[in-house]
XYZ file of C-alpha atoms in Angstrom:
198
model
C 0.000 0.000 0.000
C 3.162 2.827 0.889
C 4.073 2.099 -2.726
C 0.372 3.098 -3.920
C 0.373 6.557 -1.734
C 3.795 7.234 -2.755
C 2.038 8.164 -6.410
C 0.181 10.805 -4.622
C 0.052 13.993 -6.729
C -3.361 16.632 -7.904
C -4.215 14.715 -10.822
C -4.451 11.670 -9.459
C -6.109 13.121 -6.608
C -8.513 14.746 -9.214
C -9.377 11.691 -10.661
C -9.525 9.497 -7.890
C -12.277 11.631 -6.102
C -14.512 11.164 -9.401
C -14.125 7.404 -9.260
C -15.059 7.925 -5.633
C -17.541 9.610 -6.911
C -19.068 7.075 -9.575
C -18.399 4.349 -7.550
C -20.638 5.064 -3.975
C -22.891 6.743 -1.935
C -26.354 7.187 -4.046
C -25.202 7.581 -7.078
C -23.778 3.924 -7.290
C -26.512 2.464 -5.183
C -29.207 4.797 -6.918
C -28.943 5.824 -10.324
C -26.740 3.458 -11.712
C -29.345 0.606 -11.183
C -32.569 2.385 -11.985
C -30.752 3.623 -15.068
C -29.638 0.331 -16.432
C -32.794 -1.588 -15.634
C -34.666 1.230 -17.315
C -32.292 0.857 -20.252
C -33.029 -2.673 -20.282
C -36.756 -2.653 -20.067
C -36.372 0.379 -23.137
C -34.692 -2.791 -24.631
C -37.289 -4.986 -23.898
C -35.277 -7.143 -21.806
C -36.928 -7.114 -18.046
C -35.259 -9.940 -16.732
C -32.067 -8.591 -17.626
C -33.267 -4.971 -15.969
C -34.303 -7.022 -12.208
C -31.040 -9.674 -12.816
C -29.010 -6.548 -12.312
C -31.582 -4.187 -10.143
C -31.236 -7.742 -7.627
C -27.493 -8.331 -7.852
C -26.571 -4.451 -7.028
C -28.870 -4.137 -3.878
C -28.145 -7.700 -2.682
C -24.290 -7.211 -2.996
C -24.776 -3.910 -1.197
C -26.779 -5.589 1.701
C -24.103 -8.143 2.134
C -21.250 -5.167 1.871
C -22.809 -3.810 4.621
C -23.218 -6.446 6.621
C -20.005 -7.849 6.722
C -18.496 -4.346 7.121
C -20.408 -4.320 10.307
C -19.484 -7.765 11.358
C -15.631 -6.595 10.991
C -15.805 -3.437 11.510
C -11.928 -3.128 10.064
C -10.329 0.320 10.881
C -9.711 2.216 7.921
C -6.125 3.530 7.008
C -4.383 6.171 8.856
C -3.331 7.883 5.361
C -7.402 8.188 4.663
C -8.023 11.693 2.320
C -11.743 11.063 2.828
C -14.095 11.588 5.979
C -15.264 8.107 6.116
C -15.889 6.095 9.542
C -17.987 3.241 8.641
C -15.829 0.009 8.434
C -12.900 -0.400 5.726
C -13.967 -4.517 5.047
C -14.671 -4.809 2.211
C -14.858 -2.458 0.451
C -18.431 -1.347 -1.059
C -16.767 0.876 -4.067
C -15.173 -2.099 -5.351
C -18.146 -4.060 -4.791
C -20.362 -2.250 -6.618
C -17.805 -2.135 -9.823
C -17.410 -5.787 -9.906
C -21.200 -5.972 -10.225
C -21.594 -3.662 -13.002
C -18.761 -5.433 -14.595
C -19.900 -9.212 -14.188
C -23.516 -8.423 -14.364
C -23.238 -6.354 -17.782
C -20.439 -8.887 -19.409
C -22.920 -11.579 -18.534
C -25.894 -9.989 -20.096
C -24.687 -8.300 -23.160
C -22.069 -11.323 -23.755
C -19.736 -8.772 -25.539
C -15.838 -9.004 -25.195
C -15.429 -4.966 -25.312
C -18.008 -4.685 -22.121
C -15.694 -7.763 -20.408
C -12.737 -5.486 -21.215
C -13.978 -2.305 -20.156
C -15.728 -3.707 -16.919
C -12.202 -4.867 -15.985
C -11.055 -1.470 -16.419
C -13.083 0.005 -14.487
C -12.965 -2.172 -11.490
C -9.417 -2.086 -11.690
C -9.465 1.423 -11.390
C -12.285 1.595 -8.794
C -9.822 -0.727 -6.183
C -6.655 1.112 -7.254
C -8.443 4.503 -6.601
C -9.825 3.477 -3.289
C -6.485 2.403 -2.147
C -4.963 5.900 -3.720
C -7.695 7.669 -1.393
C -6.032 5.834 1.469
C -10.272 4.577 2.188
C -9.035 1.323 1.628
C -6.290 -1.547 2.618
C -5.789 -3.937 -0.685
C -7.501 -6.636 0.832
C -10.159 -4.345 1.178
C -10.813 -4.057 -2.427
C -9.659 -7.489 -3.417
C -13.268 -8.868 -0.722
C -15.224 -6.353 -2.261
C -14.493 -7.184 -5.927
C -14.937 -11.012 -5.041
C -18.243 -10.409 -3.293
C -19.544 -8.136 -5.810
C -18.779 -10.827 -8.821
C -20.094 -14.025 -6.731
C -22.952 -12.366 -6.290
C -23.339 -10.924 -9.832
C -22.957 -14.708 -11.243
C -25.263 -16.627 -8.520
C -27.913 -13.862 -9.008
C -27.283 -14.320 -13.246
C -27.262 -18.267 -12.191
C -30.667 -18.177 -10.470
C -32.190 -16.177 -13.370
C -30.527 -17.592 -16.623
C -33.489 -19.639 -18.071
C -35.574 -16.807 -17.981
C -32.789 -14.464 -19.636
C -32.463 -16.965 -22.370
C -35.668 -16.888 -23.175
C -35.764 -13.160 -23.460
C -32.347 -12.687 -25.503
C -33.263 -15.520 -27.690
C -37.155 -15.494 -28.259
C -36.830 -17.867 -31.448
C -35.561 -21.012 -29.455
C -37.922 -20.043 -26.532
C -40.914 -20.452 -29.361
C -39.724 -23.604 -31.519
C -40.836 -27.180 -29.269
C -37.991 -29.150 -28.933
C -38.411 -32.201 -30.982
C -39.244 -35.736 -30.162
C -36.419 -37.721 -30.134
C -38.577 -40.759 -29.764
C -40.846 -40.122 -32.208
C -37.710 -39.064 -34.499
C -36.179 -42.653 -33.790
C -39.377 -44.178 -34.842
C -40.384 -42.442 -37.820
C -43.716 -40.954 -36.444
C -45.070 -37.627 -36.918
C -43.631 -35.602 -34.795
C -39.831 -37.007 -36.145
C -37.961 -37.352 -39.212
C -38.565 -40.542 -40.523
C -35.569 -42.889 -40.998
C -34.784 -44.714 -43.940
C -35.061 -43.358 -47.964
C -38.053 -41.344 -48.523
C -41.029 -42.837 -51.073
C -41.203 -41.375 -54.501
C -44.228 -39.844 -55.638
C -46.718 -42.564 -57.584
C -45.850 -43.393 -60.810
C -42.101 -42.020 -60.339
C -38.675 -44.057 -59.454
């Protein structure tokens, strides 16, 4: 951690309090779920809007939880007025949900790479801040992506069904009846030629 606040300078300060920002307090616990599950629902995907709406505010319940069960001093470097415990830490948390959930349910490689980003930044800032020991971080970004896939885990039949109406519609075919040759099946063997054909 000295080596971390040894980079200490404005612009990192700067940009540090924005992640700080982004990542807590009711903007992260607020707006950033209401305005992806609206965004999802806009895209006709309401599973997808209450798989991540239910992974942020369970993640944040546990957060809090545990940071009352250890109740882990923060660092003595801190540049922020925080008191509430240090373990984990609920910045990090929250960025490893928007990154899991969001890679999960978009299943694009630039959102896996840019979620990574940002919750690499997120744990690098809070440790920058001095709001946050690296072990800190490293719970909260574990919690926040076991949570993320579980929730995704509980839900994925239904979100399968809305990404890829098509398969939900088509009946899965018979595989007995397909064995057999009976409606329902494709018939084995050579098929008959019309009457009066070869």
């Amino acid at each position: 951690m000295s080596e971390v606040l040894g980079w200490r300078g404005p612009l990192g300060e700067t940009v540090s309090r924005v992640f700080d920002f982004l990542g807590g307090g009711w903007f992260a616990i607020l707006v950033v779920p209401i305005g992806v599950g609206v965004a999802f629902v806009f895209a006709r995907r309401p599973w997808a809007a209450l798989d991540f709406v239910l992974a942020s505010a369970v993640a944040a319940g546990i957060c809090q939880l545990l940071k009352a069960a250890f109740a882990r001093s923060r660092p003595d470097e801190i540049l922020l007025p925080l008191d509430n415990g240090s373990f984990p830490s609920g910045h990090a948390t929250n960025a490893a949900v928007i990154a899991v959930s969001l890679g999960l349910l978009l299943r694009r490689a630039w959102v896996w790479v840019l979620g990574m980003l940002y919750l690499v930044a997120m744990s690098f800032t809070r440790t920058y801040l001095g709001a946050h020991w690296i072990t800190d971080t490293l719970g909260g970004a574990l919690l926040g992506a076991g949570v993320a896939f579980l929730v995704w885990c509980l839900l994925l039949p239904r979100i399968h069904r809305e990404r890829y109406p098509e398969a939900a519609a088509k009946p899965a075919p018979d595989i007995t009846a397909s064995a057999a040759g009976l409606p329902g099946g494709r018939a084995r063997g050579r098929t008959p030629h019309p009457r009066g054909g070869r």
